[in-house]
Amino acid sequence: MSTTDLGQGSSQAPIQYEQYRDEKQLPAIMALIAKDLSEPYSIYTYRYFLHSWPSLCFLANVEEGCIGTIICRLAEHGDVQRGYIAMLAVSTTQRKRGIGTQLVERAIEEMRRLGADEIVLETETTNRGALHLYERLGFARDKRLHRYYLNGVDAFRLKLWTSSSILRASQLRVRAKDDQEDTSIPFGQIPRLS
């Protein structure tokens, strides 16, 4: 378990980060995610991820309990090892403390250590906070998924390339496409994709 220093003059309790240990942590994880995410997940979905990839689930805790969590997996996808961020939630009362960033960075680091070539996730096109977080960490918009969520909202699939050979290949494809037309997206604007 590690503790993050919140800086000088901070009156908030320190945050402790840890990997998932056991089923005793599951109720707190489920409660946090149920409050924060728009999709309902069954206990079987949680157990699928947590029992198959326990080292890819991290929790952020304070004395009062769990205030943030990330749940991921790593599996073969074609000829690459693909990491997947399935769920990320931070308590609304604890936001703006860098907790989401810390959780995503820890998950990325662990997936890279385990050999991930790329990492993907989906987020609502309307969730500007999540888009900003992931794009700041190097994720790029890969595709738009129409009516992806049960609430009818579209999603962006975001991708982070971690293998240098995949990164080089994707950069070459982007450069070739850029030579044909300007595909740049002004920072902070969500493109209309067809």
PDB file of N, CA and C in Angstrom, residues 4 12 19 28 39 41 44 47 85 92-93 97 111 113 118 120 123-124 130 133 139 153 188 190:
ATOM      1  N   THR A   4      -0.240   8.843  -0.902  1.00  0.00           N
ATOM      2  CA  THR A   4       0.059  10.011  -1.706  1.00  0.00           C
ATOM      3  C   THR A   4       0.044  11.238  -0.811  1.00  0.00           C
ATOM      4  N   GLN A  12      -6.944  17.600   4.253  1.00  0.00           N
ATOM      5  CA  GLN A  12      -7.616  16.358   3.919  1.00  0.00           C
ATOM      6  C   GLN A  12      -6.749  15.171   4.307  1.00  0.00           C
ATOM      7  N   GLN A  19      -3.656  -2.509  -4.433  1.00  0.00           N
ATOM      8  CA  GLN A  19      -4.254  -3.441  -5.372  1.00  0.00           C
ATOM      9  C   GLN A  19      -5.351  -4.213  -4.643  1.00  0.00           C
ATOM     10  N   ALA A  28     -17.691  -2.460  -1.207  1.00  0.00           N
ATOM     11  CA  ALA A  28     -17.331  -1.038  -1.313  1.00  0.00           C
ATOM     12  C   ALA A  28     -17.104  -0.643  -2.767  1.00  0.00           C
ATOM     13  N   GLU A  39     -23.903   2.604 -16.197  1.00  0.00           N
ATOM     14  CA  GLU A  39     -24.238   1.218 -16.531  1.00  0.00           C
ATOM     15  C   GLU A  39     -24.423   0.386 -15.267  1.00  0.00           C
ATOM     16  N   TYR A  41     -24.015  -3.059 -13.366  1.00  0.00           N
ATOM     17  CA  TYR A  41     -23.198  -4.262 -13.493  1.00  0.00           C
ATOM     18  C   TYR A  41     -23.650  -5.286 -12.464  1.00  0.00           C
ATOM     19  N   TYR A  44     -21.594 -10.799 -11.065  1.00  0.00           N
ATOM     20  CA  TYR A  44     -20.816 -11.705 -11.909  1.00  0.00           C
ATOM     21  C   TYR A  44     -19.817 -10.936 -12.776  1.00  0.00           C
ATOM     22  N   ARG A  47     -16.958 -10.003 -10.471  1.00  0.00           N
ATOM     23  CA  ARG A  47     -16.143 -11.179 -10.154  1.00  0.00           C
ATOM     24  C   ARG A  47     -15.329 -11.646 -11.357  1.00  0.00           C
ATOM     25  N   ILE A  85      -9.593  -0.837 -19.737  1.00  0.00           N
ATOM     26  CA  ILE A  85     -10.091  -0.196 -18.523  1.00  0.00           C
ATOM     27  C   ILE A  85     -11.604  -0.311 -18.564  1.00  0.00           C
ATOM     28  N   THR A  92     -17.851  11.475  -5.661  1.00  0.00           N
ATOM     29  CA  THR A  92     -18.068  12.870  -6.055  1.00  0.00           C
ATOM     30  C   THR A  92     -17.515  13.851  -5.019  1.00  0.00           C
ATOM     31  N   THR A  93     -17.486  13.461  -3.751  1.00  0.00           N
ATOM     32  CA  THR A  93     -16.976  14.360  -2.708  1.00  0.00           C
ATOM     33  C   THR A  93     -15.450  14.401  -2.674  1.00  0.00           C
ATOM     34  N   ARG A  97      -8.786  15.836  -6.655  1.00  0.00           N
ATOM     35  CA  ARG A  97      -7.632  15.541  -5.808  1.00  0.00           C
ATOM     36  C   ARG A  97      -6.596  14.693  -6.561  1.00  0.00           C
ATOM     37  N   MET A 111      -0.282  -2.718 -16.457  1.00  0.00           N
ATOM     38  CA  MET A 111      -0.554  -3.367 -17.735  1.00  0.00           C
ATOM     39  C   MET A 111       0.696  -3.381 -18.619  1.00  0.00           C
ATOM     40  N   ARG A 113       3.768  -3.399 -17.498  1.00  0.00           N
ATOM     41  CA  ARG A 113       4.662  -4.376 -16.873  1.00  0.00           C
ATOM     42  C   ARG A 113       4.293  -5.799 -17.293  1.00  0.00           C
ATOM     43  N   GLU A 118      -1.337  -2.241 -26.121  1.00  0.00           N
ATOM     44  CA  GLU A 118      -2.270  -1.126 -26.211  1.00  0.00           C
ATOM     45  C   GLU A 118      -3.267  -1.233 -25.070  1.00  0.00           C
ATOM     46  N   VAL A 120      -7.299   0.149 -24.106  1.00  0.00           N
ATOM     47  CA  VAL A 120      -8.513   0.782 -24.621  1.00  0.00           C
ATOM     48  C   VAL A 120      -9.537   0.950 -23.505  1.00  0.00           C
ATOM     49  N   THR A 123     -15.833   5.750 -23.048  1.00  0.00           N
ATOM     50  CA  THR A 123     -16.414   6.742 -22.148  1.00  0.00           C
ATOM     51  C   THR A 123     -17.478   7.521 -22.908  1.00  0.00           C
ATOM     52  N   GLU A 124     -18.465   8.015 -22.170  1.00  0.00           N
ATOM     53  CA  GLU A 124     -19.543   8.777 -22.800  1.00  0.00           C
ATOM     54  C   GLU A 124     -18.979  10.006 -23.509  1.00  0.00           C
ATOM     55  N   ALA A 130     -13.858  12.967 -18.006  1.00  0.00           N
ATOM     56  CA  ALA A 130     -13.169  11.715 -18.328  1.00  0.00           C
ATOM     57  C   ALA A 130     -12.351  11.865 -19.606  1.00  0.00           C
ATOM     58  N   LEU A 133      -9.208  13.767 -18.802  1.00  0.00           N
ATOM     59  CA  LEU A 133      -8.287  12.931 -18.031  1.00  0.00           C
ATOM     60  C   LEU A 133      -7.528  11.967 -18.941  1.00  0.00           C
ATOM     61  N   PHE A 139      -4.198   9.052 -24.277  1.00  0.00           N
ATOM     62  CA  PHE A 139      -5.186   8.288 -25.035  1.00  0.00           C
ATOM     63  C   PHE A 139      -5.678   9.125 -26.219  1.00  0.00           C
ATOM     64  N   VAL A 153     -26.668   7.232 -24.753  1.00  0.00           N
ATOM     65  CA  VAL A 153     -25.578   8.150 -25.055  1.00  0.00           C
ATOM     66  C   VAL A 153     -24.498   7.427 -25.863  1.00  0.00           C
ATOM     67  N   GLY A 188      -9.934  20.382 -26.992  1.00  0.00           N
ATOM     68  CA  GLY A 188     -11.143  20.679 -26.237  1.00  0.00           C
ATOM     69  C   GLY A 188     -12.434  20.534 -27.021  1.00  0.00           C
ATOM     70  N   ILE A 190     -15.066  18.249 -29.313  1.00  0.00           N
ATOM     71  CA  ILE A 190     -15.448  16.870 -29.617  1.00  0.00           C
ATOM     72  C   ILE A 190     -15.874  16.830 -31.084  1.00  0.00           C
TER      73      ILE A 190
END
